[in-house]
Amino acid sequence: MSKGGAVAYLGLRVIEASLGVLAVTGLLVLLSPESAAIGLAIHKWAFLMVLIVFSVSTFVLYPFLFFYRLVPVFLSVWGFFGGMMLLLSCMLILFGWTVSGSAIDTLLSLPIWINEMVLALWLLLRGVKQQSFDHDLAVADE
């Protein structure tokens, strides 16, 4: 993966975090009865945008993990397709074909959420393959 890909992934994660802050801010507005409807609308919109940006970021992360074989191939492929399913779920919600928390939403979202937990455990317990980094450093030194 190029430096541009790494910057793109970082940028997507920063956008995701910023939208997450906006989603939480929308909940804080719920403390005031007169602005509860606006706060809830902001929260719902921002949270959906967080999920959309997250799913798009999977299209950067998982090909990187696959290309450099940093984790087992099945985790990379699973994450990539899980991200596609999450994006589909978000689009269905965005266009009003289903609602957040419905059975369809849950079924489409579940693969990436399970993958994220398995990937986290894998990285904590096994780490990444060191030879991938050694090869890249050798190429960079040439």
Coordinates of N, CA and C in Angstrom, one line a residue:
M1 N 0.9 -1.2 0.0 CA 0.0 0.0 0.0 C 0.9 1.2 0.0
S2 N 0.4 2.2 -0.7 CA 1.2 3.4 -0.8 C 1.0 4.3 0.4
K3 N 1.8 5.4 0.5 CA 1.7 6.4 1.6 C 0.3 7.0 1.4
G4 N -0.1 7.2 0.2 CA -1.4 7.8 0.0 C -2.6 7.0 0.6
G5 N -2.5 5.7 0.4 CA -3.5 4.8 1.0 C -3.5 4.9 2.5
A6 N -2.3 5.0 3.1 CA -2.3 5.1 4.6 C -2.9 6.5 5.0
V7 N -2.6 7.5 4.3 CA -3.2 8.8 4.6 C -4.7 8.8 4.4
A8 N -5.1 8.1 3.4 CA -6.6 8.0 3.1 C -7.3 7.3 4.3
Y9 N -6.7 6.2 4.7 CA -7.3 5.5 5.9 C -7.3 6.3 7.1
L10 N -6.2 7.0 7.4 CA -6.1 7.9 8.6 C -7.2 9.0 8.5
G11 N -7.3 9.6 7.3 CA -8.3 10.6 7.1 C -9.7 10.1 7.3
L12 N -10.0 8.9 6.8 CA -11.4 8.4 7.0 C -11.6 8.1 8.5
R13 N -10.6 7.7 9.2 CA -10.8 7.4 10.7 C -11.0 8.7 11.4
V14 N -10.3 9.8 11.0 CA -10.5 11.1 11.6 C -11.9 11.6 11.4
I15 N -12.4 11.5 10.1 CA -13.8 11.9 9.8 C -14.8 11.1 10.6
E16 N -14.5 9.8 10.7 CA -15.4 8.9 11.5 C -15.5 9.3 13.0
A17 N -14.3 9.7 13.6 CA -14.3 10.1 15.0 C -15.0 11.4 15.1
S18 N -14.8 12.3 14.2 CA -15.5 13.6 14.2 C -17.0 13.5 14.2
L19 N -17.5 12.6 13.3 CA -18.9 12.4 13.2 C -19.4 11.7 14.5
G20 N -18.6 10.9 15.1 CA -18.9 10.2 16.4 C -19.1 11.3 17.5
V21 N -18.3 12.3 17.5 CA -18.4 13.3 18.5 C -19.7 14.1 18.2
L22 N -20.0 14.3 16.9 CA -21.3 15.0 16.6 C -22.5 14.2 17.0
A23 N -22.4 12.8 16.9 CA -23.5 12.0 17.3 C -23.7 12.0 18.8
V24 N -22.6 12.1 19.6 CA -22.8 12.2 21.0 C -23.3 13.5 21.4
T25 N -22.9 14.6 20.7 CA -23.4 15.9 21.0 C -24.9 16.0 20.8
G26 N -25.3 15.3 19.8 CA -26.8 15.2 19.5 C -27.5 14.6 20.7
L27 N -26.9 13.7 21.4 CA -27.5 13.1 22.6 C -27.5 14.0 23.7
L28 N -26.5 14.8 23.8 CA -26.4 15.8 24.9 C -27.5 16.8 24.8
V29 N -27.9 17.1 23.6 CA -29.0 18.1 23.4 C -30.3 17.6 23.9
L30 N -30.4 16.2 24.1 CA -31.7 15.6 24.5 C -32.0 16.0 26.0
L31 N -31.0 16.6 26.7 CA -31.3 17.0 28.1 C -32.2 18.2 28.1
S32 N -32.4 18.9 27.0 CA -33.3 20.0 27.0 C -34.5 19.6 26.2
P33 N -35.7 19.6 26.9 CA -36.9 19.1 26.2 C -37.3 19.9 24.9
E34 N -37.0 21.2 24.9 CA -37.4 21.9 23.7 C -36.6 21.6 22.5
S35 N -35.4 21.0 22.7 CA -34.5 20.7 21.5 C -34.3 19.2 21.4
A36 N -35.1 18.4 22.0 CA -35.0 16.9 22.0 C -35.1 16.4 20.6
A37 N -36.1 16.8 19.8 CA -36.3 16.3 18.5 C -35.1 16.6 17.5
I38 N -34.6 17.8 17.6 CA -33.4 18.2 16.8 C -32.2 17.3 17.2
G39 N -32.0 17.2 18.5 CA -30.9 16.4 19.0 C -30.9 15.0 18.6
L40 N -32.1 14.4 18.6 CA -32.3 13.0 18.2 C -32.0 12.9 16.7
A41 N -32.5 13.8 15.9 CA -32.3 13.8 14.5 C -30.8 13.9 14.2
I42 N -30.1 14.8 14.9 CA -28.6 14.9 14.7 C -27.9 13.7 15.0
H43 N -28.3 13.1 16.1 CA -27.7 11.8 16.6 C -27.9 10.7 15.5
K44 N -29.1 10.5 15.1 CA -29.4 9.4 14.1 C -28.7 9.6 12.8
W45 N -28.6 10.9 12.3 CA -28.0 11.2 11.1 C -26.4 11.0 11.2
A46 N -25.9 11.5 12.3 CA -24.4 11.4 12.5 C -24.0 10.0 12.7
F47 N -24.8 9.2 13.4 CA -24.4 7.8 13.7 C -24.4 7.0 12.4
L48 N -25.4 7.3 11.5 CA -25.5 6.6 10.3 C -24.3 7.0 9.4
M49 N -23.9 8.3 9.4 CA -22.7 8.7 8.7 C -21.4 8.1 9.2
V50 N -21.3 7.9 10.6 CA -20.2 7.2 11.2 C -20.1 5.8 10.6
L51 N -21.2 5.1 10.5 CA -21.2 3.7 9.9 C -20.8 3.7 8.5
I52 N -21.3 4.7 7.7 CA -21.0 4.7 6.3 C -19.5 5.0 6.1
V53 N -18.9 5.9 6.9 CA -17.5 6.2 6.8 C -16.7 5.0 7.2
F54 N -17.1 4.3 8.3 CA -16.4 3.1 8.8 C -16.4 2.1 7.7
S55 N -17.6 1.8 7.1 CA -17.6 0.8 6.0 C -16.8 1.1 4.8
V56 N -16.7 2.4 4.5 CA -15.8 2.8 3.4 C -14.3 2.6 3.8
S57 N -14.0 2.8 5.1 CA -12.6 2.7 5.5 C -12.2 1.2 5.4
T58 N -13.2 0.3 5.5 CA -12.8 -1.2 5.4 C -12.3 -1.5 4.0
F59 N -12.7 -0.7 3.0 CA -12.2 -0.9 1.6 C -10.8 -0.4 1.4
V60 N -10.2 0.3 2.4 CA -8.8 0.7 2.4 C -8.0 -0.3 3.3
L61 N -8.5 -0.6 4.5 CA -7.8 -1.4 5.5 C -7.6 -2.9 5.1
Y62 N -8.7 -3.5 4.7 CA -8.7 -4.9 4.5 C -7.9 -5.3 3.2
P63 N -8.0 -4.6 2.1 CA -7.0 -4.9 1.0 C -5.6 -4.7 1.4
F64 N -5.3 -3.7 2.2 CA -3.9 -3.5 2.7 C -3.5 -4.8 3.5
L65 N -4.3 -5.2 4.4 CA -4.0 -6.4 5.2 C -3.9 -7.6 4.3
F66 N -4.7 -7.7 3.3 CA -4.6 -8.9 2.4 C -3.3 -8.8 1.5
F67 N -3.1 -7.6 0.9 CA -1.9 -7.5 0.0 C -0.6 -7.8 0.7
Y68 N -0.4 -7.3 2.0 CA 0.8 -7.5 2.7 C 0.8 -8.8 3.6
R69 N -0.3 -9.5 3.6 CA -0.5 -10.8 4.3 C -0.1 -10.6 5.8
L70 N -0.6 -9.4 6.4 CA -0.3 -9.1 7.8 C -1.1 -10.0 8.7
V71 N -2.2 -10.4 8.3 CA -3.1 -11.3 9.0 C -3.5 -12.4 8.1
P72 N -4.1 -13.5 8.6 CA -4.6 -14.5 7.7 C -5.6 -14.0 6.6
V73 N -5.5 -14.6 5.5 CA -6.3 -14.2 4.3 C -7.8 -14.2 4.7
F74 N -8.2 -15.2 5.4 CA -9.7 -15.3 5.7 C -10.1 -14.1 6.5
L75 N -9.3 -13.5 7.4 CA -9.7 -12.3 8.1 C -9.8 -11.1 7.2
S76 N -8.9 -11.0 6.2 CA -9.0 -9.8 5.3 C -10.2 -9.9 4.4
V77 N -10.4 -11.1 3.8 CA -11.6 -11.3 2.9 C -12.9 -11.1 3.7
W78 N -13.0 -11.7 4.9 CA -14.1 -11.5 5.7 C -14.4 -10.1 6.0
G79 N -13.4 -9.3 6.4 CA -13.5 -7.9 6.7 C -14.0 -7.1 5.5
F80 N -13.4 -7.4 4.4 CA -13.8 -6.6 3.1 C -15.2 -6.9 2.8
F81 N -15.7 -8.1 2.8 CA -17.1 -8.4 2.5 C -18.0 -8.0 3.6
G82 N -17.6 -8.0 4.8 CA -18.4 -7.5 5.9 C -18.6 -6.0 5.8
G83 N -17.5 -5.3 5.4 CA -17.7 -3.9 5.1 C -18.7 -3.6 4.0
M84 N -18.7 -4.4 3.0 CA -19.6 -4.2 1.9 C -21.0 -4.4 2.4
M85 N -21.2 -5.4 3.2 CA -22.6 -5.7 3.8 C -23.0 -4.6 4.7
L86 N -22.1 -4.0 5.5 CA -22.5 -2.9 6.4 C -22.9 -1.7 5.5
L87 N -22.1 -1.4 4.5 CA -22.5 -0.3 3.6 C -23.8 -0.5 3.0
L88 N -24.1 -1.7 2.5 CA -25.5 -2.0 2.0 C -26.5 -1.8 3.0
S89 N -26.3 -2.2 4.3 CA -27.3 -1.9 5.3 C -27.5 -0.4 5.5
C90 N -26.4 0.3 5.5 CA -26.5 1.8 5.7 C -27.3 2.4 4.6
M91 N -27.1 1.9 3.4 CA -27.8 2.5 2.2 C -29.3 2.2 2.3
L92 N -29.6 1.0 2.8 CA -31.0 0.6 2.9 C -31.7 1.5 4.0
I93 N -31.0 1.8 5.0 CA -31.5 2.7 6.1 C -31.6 4.1 5.5
L94 N -30.6 4.6 4.8 CA -30.5 5.9 4.3 C -31.7 6.2 3.4
F95 N -32.0 5.2 2.5 CA -33.1 5.4 1.5 C -34.5 4.9 2.0
G96 N -34.5 4.6 3.3 CA -35.8 4.3 3.9 C -36.4 2.9 3.6
W97 N -35.5 2.0 3.2 CA -36.0 0.6 2.9 C -36.0 -0.3 4.1
T98 N -35.3 0.1 5.1 CA -35.3 -0.6 6.4 C -35.0 0.4 7.5
V99 N -35.1 0.0 8.7 CA -34.8 0.9 9.8 C -33.6 0.4 10.6
S100 N -33.0 1.3 11.3 CA -31.8 0.9 12.2 C -32.3 -0.1 13.3
G101 N -31.6 -1.2 13.4 CA -32.0 -2.2 14.4 C -32.9 -3.2 14.0
S102 N -33.4 -3.2 12.7 CA -34.2 -4.2 12.2 C -33.5 -5.5 12.0
A103 N -34.2 -6.6 11.7 CA -33.5 -7.9 11.4 C -32.6 -7.8 10.2
I104 N -33.0 -7.1 9.2 CA -32.1 -7.0 8.0 C -30.9 -6.2 8.3
D105 N -31.0 -5.1 9.1 CA -29.9 -4.3 9.5 C -28.9 -5.2 10.3
T106 N -29.5 -5.9 11.3 CA -28.6 -6.7 12.1 C -27.9 -7.8 11.4
L107 N -28.6 -8.5 10.5 CA -28.0 -9.6 9.7 C -26.9 -9.0 8.8
L108 N -27.1 -7.8 8.2 CA -26.1 -7.3 7.3 C -24.9 -6.7 8.1
S109 N -25.1 -6.2 9.3 CA -24.1 -5.6 10.1 C -23.3 -6.6 10.9
L110 N -23.8 -7.7 11.2 CA -23.2 -8.7 12.1 C -21.8 -9.2 11.6
P111 N -21.6 -9.5 10.3 CA -20.3 -10.0 9.9 C -19.2 -9.1 10.2
I112 N -19.3 -7.8 10.0 CA -18.2 -6.9 10.2 C -17.9 -6.7 11.7
W113 N -19.0 -6.6 12.5 CA -18.8 -6.5 13.9 C -18.1 -7.7 14.5
I114 N -18.5 -8.9 14.1 CA -17.8 -10.1 14.6 C -16.3 -10.1 14.1
N115 N -16.1 -9.7 12.8 CA -14.8 -9.6 12.2 C -13.9 -8.7 13.0
E116 N -14.4 -7.5 13.4 CA -13.6 -6.5 14.1 C -13.2 -7.1 15.5
M117 N -14.0 -7.9 16.1 CA -13.7 -8.5 17.4 C -12.6 -9.6 17.2
V118 N -12.8 -10.4 16.2 CA -11.8 -11.5 15.9 C -10.5 -10.9 15.5
L119 N -10.5 -9.8 14.7 CA -9.3 -9.2 14.2 C -8.6 -8.6 15.5
A120 N -9.3 -7.9 16.3 CA -8.7 -7.4 17.6 C -8.0 -8.5 18.4
L121 N -8.8 -9.6 18.6 CA -8.2 -10.7 19.4 C -6.9 -11.2 18.7
W122 N -7.0 -11.4 17.3 CA -5.9 -11.9 16.6 C -4.7 -11.0 16.8
L123 N -4.9 -9.7 16.6 CA -3.8 -8.8 16.8 C -3.2 -8.7 18.2
L124 N -4.1 -8.9 19.2 CA -3.6 -8.9 20.6 C -2.8 -10.2 20.9
L125 N -3.3 -11.3 20.4 CA -2.7 -12.6 20.7 C -1.6 -13.0 19.8
R126 N -1.7 -12.7 18.5 CA -0.7 -13.1 17.5 C 0.1 -12.0 16.9
G127 N -0.5 -10.9 16.8 CA 0.2 -9.7 16.2 C 0.2 -9.9 14.6
V128 N 1.0 -9.1 14.0 CA 1.1 -9.2 12.5 C 2.4 -10.0 12.1
K129 N 2.4 -10.5 10.9 CA 3.6 -11.2 10.4 C 4.8 -10.3 10.2
Q130 N 5.8 -10.5 10.9 CA 7.0 -9.7 10.9 C 7.7 -9.7 9.5
Q131 N 7.7 -10.8 8.8 CA 8.5 -10.9 7.6 C 7.9 -9.9 6.6
S132 N 6.6 -9.5 6.7 CA 6.1 -8.5 5.7 C 6.8 -7.2 5.9
F133 N 7.0 -6.8 7.2 CA 7.7 -5.5 7.4 C 9.2 -5.6 7.0
D134 N 9.8 -6.8 7.3 CA 11.2 -6.9 7.0 C 11.4 -6.8 5.5
H135 N 10.5 -7.4 4.7 CA 10.6 -7.3 3.2 C 10.5 -5.8 2.8
D136 N 9.5 -5.1 3.3 CA 9.3 -3.7 2.9 C 10.5 -2.9 3.3
L137 N 11.1 -3.1 4.4 CA 12.3 -2.3 4.8 C 13.4 -2.6 3.9
A138 N 13.6 -3.8 3.5 CA 14.7 -4.2 2.6 C 14.5 -3.5 1.2
V139 N 13.2 -3.5 0.7 CA 12.9 -2.8 -0.5 C 13.2 -1.3 -0.4
A140 N 12.8 -0.7 0.7 CA 12.9 0.7 0.9 C 14.4 1.1 1.0
D141 N 15.3 0.2 1.5 CA 16.7 0.5 1.6 C 17.4 0.5 0.2
E142 N 16.8 -0.2 -0.7 CA 17.5 -0.3 -2.1 C 17.4 1.0 -2.9

